[in-house]
CSV table of C-alpha atoms and ligand atoms in Angstrom, one decimal:
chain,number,residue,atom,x,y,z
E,14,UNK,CA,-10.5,18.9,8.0
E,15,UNK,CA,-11.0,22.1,10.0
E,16,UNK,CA,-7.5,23.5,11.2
E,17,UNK,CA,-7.6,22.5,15.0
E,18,UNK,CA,-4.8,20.0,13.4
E,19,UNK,CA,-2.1,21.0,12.0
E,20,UNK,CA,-1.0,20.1,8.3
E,21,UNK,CA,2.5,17.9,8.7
E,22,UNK,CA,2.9,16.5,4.7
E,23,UNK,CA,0.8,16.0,2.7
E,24,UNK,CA,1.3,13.4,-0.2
E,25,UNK,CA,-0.3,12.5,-3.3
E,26,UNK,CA,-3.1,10.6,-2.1
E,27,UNK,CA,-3.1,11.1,1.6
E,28,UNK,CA,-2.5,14.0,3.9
E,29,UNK,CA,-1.1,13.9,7.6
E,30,UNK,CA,-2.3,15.9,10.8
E,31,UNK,CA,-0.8,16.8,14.1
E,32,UNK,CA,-3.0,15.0,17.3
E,33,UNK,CA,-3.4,16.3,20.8
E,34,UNK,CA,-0.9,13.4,21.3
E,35,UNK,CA,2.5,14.0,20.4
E,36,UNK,CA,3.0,10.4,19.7
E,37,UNK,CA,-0.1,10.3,16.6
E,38,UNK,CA,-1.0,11.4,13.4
E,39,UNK,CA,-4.2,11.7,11.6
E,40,UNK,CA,-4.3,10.6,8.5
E,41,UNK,CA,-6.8,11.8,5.7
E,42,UNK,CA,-7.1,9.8,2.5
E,43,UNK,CA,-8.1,11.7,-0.4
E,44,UNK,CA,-9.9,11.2,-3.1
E,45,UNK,CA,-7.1,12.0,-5.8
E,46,UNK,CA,-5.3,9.5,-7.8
E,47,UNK,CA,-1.6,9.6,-9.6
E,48,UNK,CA,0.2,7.3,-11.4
E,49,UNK,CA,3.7,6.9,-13.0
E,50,UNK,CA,5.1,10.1,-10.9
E,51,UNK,CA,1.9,12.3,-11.7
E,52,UNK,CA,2.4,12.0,-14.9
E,53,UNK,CA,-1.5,11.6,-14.8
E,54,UNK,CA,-3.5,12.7,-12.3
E,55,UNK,CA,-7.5,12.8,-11.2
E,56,UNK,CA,-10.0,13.2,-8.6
E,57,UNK,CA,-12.2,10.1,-7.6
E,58,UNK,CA,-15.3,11.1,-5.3
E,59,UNK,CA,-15.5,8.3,-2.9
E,60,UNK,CA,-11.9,6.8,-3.3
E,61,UNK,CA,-10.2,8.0,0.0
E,62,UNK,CA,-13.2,6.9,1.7
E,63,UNK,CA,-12.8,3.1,0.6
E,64,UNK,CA,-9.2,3.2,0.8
E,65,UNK,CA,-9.6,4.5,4.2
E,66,UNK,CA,-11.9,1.6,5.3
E,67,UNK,CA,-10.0,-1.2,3.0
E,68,UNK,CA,-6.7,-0.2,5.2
E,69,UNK,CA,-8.2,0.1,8.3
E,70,UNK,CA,-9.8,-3.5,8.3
E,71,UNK,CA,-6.5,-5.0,6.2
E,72,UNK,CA,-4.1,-3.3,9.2
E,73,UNK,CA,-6.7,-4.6,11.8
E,74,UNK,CA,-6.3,-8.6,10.6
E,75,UNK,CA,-2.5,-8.3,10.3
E,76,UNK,CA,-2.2,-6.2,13.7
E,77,UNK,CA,-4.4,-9.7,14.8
E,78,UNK,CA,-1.3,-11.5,13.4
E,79,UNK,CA,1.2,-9.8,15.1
E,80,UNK,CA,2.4,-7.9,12.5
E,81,UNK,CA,3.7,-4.4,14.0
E,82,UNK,CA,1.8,-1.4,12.3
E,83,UNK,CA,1.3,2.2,12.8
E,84,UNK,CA,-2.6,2.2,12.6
E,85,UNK,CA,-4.2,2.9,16.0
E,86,UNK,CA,-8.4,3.4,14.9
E,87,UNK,CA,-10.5,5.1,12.6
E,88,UNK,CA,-11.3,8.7,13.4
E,89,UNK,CA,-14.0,8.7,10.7
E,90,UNK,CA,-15.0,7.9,6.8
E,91,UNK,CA,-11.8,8.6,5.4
E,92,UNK,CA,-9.5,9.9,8.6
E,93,UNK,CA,-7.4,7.2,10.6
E,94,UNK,CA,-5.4,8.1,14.1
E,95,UNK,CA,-2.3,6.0,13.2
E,96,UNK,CA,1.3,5.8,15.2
E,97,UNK,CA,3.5,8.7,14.2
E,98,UNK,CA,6.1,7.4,12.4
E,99,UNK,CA,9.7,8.7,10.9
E,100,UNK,CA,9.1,7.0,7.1
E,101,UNK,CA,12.0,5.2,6.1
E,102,UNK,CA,12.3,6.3,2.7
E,103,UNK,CA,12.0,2.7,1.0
E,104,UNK,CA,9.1,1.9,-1.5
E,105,UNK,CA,9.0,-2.3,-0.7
E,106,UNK,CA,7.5,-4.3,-3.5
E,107,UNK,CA,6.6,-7.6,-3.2
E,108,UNK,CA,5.5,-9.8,-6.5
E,109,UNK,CA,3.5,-13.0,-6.9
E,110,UNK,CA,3.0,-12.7,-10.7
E,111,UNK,CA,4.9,-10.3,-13.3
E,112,UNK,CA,3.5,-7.9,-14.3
E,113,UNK,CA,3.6,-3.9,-14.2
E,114,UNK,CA,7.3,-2.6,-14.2
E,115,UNK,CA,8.8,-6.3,-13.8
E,116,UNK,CA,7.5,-7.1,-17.4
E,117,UNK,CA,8.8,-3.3,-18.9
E,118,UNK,CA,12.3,-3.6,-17.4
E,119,UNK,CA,13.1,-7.3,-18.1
E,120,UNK,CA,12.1,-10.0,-20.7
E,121,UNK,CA,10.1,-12.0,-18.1
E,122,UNK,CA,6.5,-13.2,-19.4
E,123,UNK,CA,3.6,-11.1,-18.4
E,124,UNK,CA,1.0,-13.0,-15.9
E,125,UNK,CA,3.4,-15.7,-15.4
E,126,UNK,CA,3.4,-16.6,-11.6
E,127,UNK,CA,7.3,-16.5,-10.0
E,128,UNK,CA,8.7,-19.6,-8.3
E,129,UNK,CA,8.7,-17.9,-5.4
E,130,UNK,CA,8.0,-13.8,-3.8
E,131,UNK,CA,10.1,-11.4,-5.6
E,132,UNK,CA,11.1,-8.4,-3.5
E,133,UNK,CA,12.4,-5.5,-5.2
E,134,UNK,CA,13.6,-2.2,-3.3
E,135,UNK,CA,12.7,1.5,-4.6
E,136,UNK,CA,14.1,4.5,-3.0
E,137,UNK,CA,11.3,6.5,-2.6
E,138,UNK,CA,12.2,9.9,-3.9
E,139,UNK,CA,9.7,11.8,-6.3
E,140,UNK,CA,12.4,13.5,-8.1
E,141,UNK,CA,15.0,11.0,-8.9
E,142,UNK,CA,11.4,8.9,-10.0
E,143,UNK,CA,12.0,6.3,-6.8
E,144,UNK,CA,14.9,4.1,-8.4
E,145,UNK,CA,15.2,0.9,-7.8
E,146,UNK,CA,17.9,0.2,-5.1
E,147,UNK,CA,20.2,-2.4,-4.0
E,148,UNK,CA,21.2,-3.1,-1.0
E,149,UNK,CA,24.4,-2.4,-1.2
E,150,UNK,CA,23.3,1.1,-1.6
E,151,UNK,CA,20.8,1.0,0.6
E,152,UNK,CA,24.0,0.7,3.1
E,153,UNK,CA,25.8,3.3,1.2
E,154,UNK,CA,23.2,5.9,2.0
E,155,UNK,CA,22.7,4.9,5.4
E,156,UNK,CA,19.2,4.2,4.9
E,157,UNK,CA,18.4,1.9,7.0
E,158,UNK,CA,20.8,-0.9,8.8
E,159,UNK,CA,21.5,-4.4,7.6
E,160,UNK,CA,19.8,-6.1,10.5
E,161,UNK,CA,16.2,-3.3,9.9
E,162,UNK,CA,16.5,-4.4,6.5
E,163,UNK,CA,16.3,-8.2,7.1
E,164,UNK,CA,13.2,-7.5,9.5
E,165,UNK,CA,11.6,-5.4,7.0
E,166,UNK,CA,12.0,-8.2,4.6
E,167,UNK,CA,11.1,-10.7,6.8
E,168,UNK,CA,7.6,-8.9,7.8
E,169,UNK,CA,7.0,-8.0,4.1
E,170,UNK,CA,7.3,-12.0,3.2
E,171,UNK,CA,5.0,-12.8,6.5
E,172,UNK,CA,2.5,-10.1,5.4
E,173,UNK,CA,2.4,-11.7,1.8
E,174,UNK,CA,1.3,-15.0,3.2
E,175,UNK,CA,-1.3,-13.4,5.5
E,176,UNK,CA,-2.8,-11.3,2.6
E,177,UNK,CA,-2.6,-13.7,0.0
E,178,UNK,CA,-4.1,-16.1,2.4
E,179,UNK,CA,-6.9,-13.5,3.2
E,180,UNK,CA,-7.4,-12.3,-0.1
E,181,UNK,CA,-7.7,-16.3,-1.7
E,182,UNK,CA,-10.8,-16.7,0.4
E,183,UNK,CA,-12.8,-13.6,-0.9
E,184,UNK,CA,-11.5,-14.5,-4.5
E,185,UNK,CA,-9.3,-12.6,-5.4
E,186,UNK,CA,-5.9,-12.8,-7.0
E,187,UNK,CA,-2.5,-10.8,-5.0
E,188,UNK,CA,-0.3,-9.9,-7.8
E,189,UNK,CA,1.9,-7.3,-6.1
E,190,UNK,CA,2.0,-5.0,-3.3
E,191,UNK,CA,4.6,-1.8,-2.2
E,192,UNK,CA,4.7,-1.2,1.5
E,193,UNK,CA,6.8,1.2,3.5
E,194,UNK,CA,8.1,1.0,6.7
E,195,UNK,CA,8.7,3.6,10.1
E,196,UNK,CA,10.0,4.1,13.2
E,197,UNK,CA,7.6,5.6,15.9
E,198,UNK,CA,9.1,7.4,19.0
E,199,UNK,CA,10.3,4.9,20.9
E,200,UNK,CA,11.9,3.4,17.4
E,201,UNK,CA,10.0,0.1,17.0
E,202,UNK,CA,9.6,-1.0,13.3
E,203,UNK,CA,6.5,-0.9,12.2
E,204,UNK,CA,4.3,-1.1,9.0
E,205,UNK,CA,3.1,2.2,8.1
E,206,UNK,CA,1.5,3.9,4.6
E,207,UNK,CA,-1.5,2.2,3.6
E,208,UNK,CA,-2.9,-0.9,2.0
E,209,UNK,CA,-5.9,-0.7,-0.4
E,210,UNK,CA,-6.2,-0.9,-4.1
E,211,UNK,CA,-4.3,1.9,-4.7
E,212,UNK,CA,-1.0,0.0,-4.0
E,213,UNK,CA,-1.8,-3.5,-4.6
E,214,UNK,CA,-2.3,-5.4,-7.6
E,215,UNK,CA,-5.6,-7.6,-7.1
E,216,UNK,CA,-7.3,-9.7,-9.6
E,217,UNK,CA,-10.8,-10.7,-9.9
E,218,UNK,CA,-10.8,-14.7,-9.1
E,219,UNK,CA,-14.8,-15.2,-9.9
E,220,UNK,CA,-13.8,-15.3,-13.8
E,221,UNK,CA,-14.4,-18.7,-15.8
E,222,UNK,CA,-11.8,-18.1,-18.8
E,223,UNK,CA,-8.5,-17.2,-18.4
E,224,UNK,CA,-9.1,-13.2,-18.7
E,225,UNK,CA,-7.1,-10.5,-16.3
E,226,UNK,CA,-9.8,-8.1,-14.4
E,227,UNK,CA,-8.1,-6.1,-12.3
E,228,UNK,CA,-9.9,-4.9,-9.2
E,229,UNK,CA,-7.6,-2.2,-8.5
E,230,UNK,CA,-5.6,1.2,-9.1
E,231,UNK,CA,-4.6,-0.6,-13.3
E,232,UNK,CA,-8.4,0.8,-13.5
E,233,UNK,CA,-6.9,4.0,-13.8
E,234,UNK,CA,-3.3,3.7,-14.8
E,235,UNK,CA,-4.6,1.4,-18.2
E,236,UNK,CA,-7.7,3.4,-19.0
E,237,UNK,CA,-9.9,0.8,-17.8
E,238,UNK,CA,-12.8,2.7,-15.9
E,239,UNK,CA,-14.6,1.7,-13.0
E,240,UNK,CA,-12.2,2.4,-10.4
E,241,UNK,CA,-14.7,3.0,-8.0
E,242,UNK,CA,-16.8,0.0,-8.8
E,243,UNK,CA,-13.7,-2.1,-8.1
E,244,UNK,CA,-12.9,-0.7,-4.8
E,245,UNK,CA,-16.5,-1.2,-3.7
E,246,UNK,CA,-16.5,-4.5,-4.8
E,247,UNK,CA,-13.3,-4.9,-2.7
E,248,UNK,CA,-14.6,-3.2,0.4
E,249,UNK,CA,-17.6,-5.4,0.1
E,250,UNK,CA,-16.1,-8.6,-0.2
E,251,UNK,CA,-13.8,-7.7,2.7
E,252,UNK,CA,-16.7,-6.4,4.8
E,253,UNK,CA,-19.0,-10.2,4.1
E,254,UNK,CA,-16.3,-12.2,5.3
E,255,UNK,CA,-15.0,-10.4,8.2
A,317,TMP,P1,5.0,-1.6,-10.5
A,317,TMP,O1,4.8,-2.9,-11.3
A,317,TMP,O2,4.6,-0.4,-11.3
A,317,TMP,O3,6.5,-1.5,-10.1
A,317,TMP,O4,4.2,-1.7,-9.2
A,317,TMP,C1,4.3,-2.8,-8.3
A,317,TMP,C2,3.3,-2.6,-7.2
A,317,TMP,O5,3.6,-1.5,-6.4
A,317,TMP,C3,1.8,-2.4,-7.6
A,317,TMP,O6,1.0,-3.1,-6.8
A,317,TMP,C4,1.6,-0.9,-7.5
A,317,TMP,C5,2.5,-0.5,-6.4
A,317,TMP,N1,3.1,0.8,-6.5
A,317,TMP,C6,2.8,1.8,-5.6
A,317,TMP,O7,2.0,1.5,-4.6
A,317,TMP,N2,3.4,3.0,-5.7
A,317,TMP,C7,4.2,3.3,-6.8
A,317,TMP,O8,4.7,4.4,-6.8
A,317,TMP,C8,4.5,2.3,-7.7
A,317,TMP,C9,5.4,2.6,-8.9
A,317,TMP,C10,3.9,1.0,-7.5
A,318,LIG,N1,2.2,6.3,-6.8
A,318,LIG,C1,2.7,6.6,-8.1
A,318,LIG,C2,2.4,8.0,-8.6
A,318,LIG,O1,2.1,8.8,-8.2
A,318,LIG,C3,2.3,5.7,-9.2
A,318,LIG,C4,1.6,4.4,-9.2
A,318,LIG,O2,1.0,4.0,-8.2
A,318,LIG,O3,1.6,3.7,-10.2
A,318,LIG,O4,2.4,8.6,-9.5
């Protein structure tokens, strides 16, 4: 993006601009790809594009639901003007079905669906490789205040059931998502980061036997291929229904 905006942090998969208004960011997502703290990396042409347009139309139905977010419009392809936000360094996962680190770290089935949402915490810190956190020392660190973290926890659960929900009627499967949280200036909670492939789990529903086809960021982590295939086939179901 030519430098008329300046360069605040830039991440692994997205970078953030100054806007003529002190209260917004612009937001580019790349086309890079990590996984298990950059262990691996690569470059997929086309991927901040869809992520970009995935996010922007997922924040636009739960914005229609109430939900408090940080994004504001799409500037272009793979640029959104979003809220600017103070990140509240928590890396919220939400689980449906085991799978991923759930099924490394305990004995708990892979692909078995939980009784109910499973919510687990991660401090988001590159170089500690984001632990997860209890609460109690979420307190301990001051991270964020008993009450914040009840709302935050509350809007992850209500966002579960509106993407699950969402997701169901264009077939296909929510495993898992992370989310992260902000204040913006006037120090309203609101949902900020992004939500695309790249931090959800989501499974192909349109298969007759019992097989796992995962339309999302596994594509790259497992070896799978196709990763761009599987966003557009996202961003395509997405764009038919709404
Ligand atoms: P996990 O099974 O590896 O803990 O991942 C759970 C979900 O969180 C999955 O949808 C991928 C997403 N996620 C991120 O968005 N960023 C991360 O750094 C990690 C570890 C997971
Ligand atoms: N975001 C993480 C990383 O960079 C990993 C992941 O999504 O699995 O490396």
């Amino acid at each position: 993006m030519k430098n008329k905006y300046e360069l605040i942090y830039e991440g692994k998969a997205k970078k953030v601009f100054s806007h003529e208004d002190v209260d917004k960011v612009i937001i580019e997502f790349k086309d890079d790809a990590t996984a298990f703290n950059s262990l691996k990396k690569a470059r997929f042409e086309g991927k901040g594009k869809l992520n970009c347009q995935i996010s922007a139309k997922i924040f636009e139905l739960l914005i229609n639901s109430n939900i408090p977010t940080h994004f504001l419009e799409l500037k272009n392809e793979n640029t959104m003007i979003a809220k600017k936000i103070r990140v509240i360094p928590l890396e919220i996962v939400l689980r449906n079905i085991a799978y991923g680190s759930l099924c490394k770290q305990t004995t708990i089935k892979l692909g078995s669906t939980l009784a109910k949402p499973l919510i687990d915490i991660y401090l988001k810190n590159d170089e500690l490789n984001d632990p997860l956190i209890t609460k109690d020392r979420i307190e301990l660190l001051n991270i964020v205040s008993a009450k914040d973290l009840d709302s935050i926890i509350g809007l992850t659960l209500e966002i579960n059931r509106i993407l699950q929900k969402f997701f169901k009627n264009i077939k296909l499967q929510l495993v898992d998502f992370k989310l992260e949280f902000g204040y913006d200036l006037k120090n309203n909670l609101l949902l900020g980061d992004e939500i695309s492939p790249d931090n959800c789990r989501l499974w192909d529903l349109n298969q007759k036997n019992d097989i796992i086809v995962s339309l999302d960021k596994d594509r790259f982590r497992n070896d799978l291929g196709g990763l761009i295939e599987a966003y557009s086939e996202i961003n395509r179901r997405i764009n038919d229904f709404i």
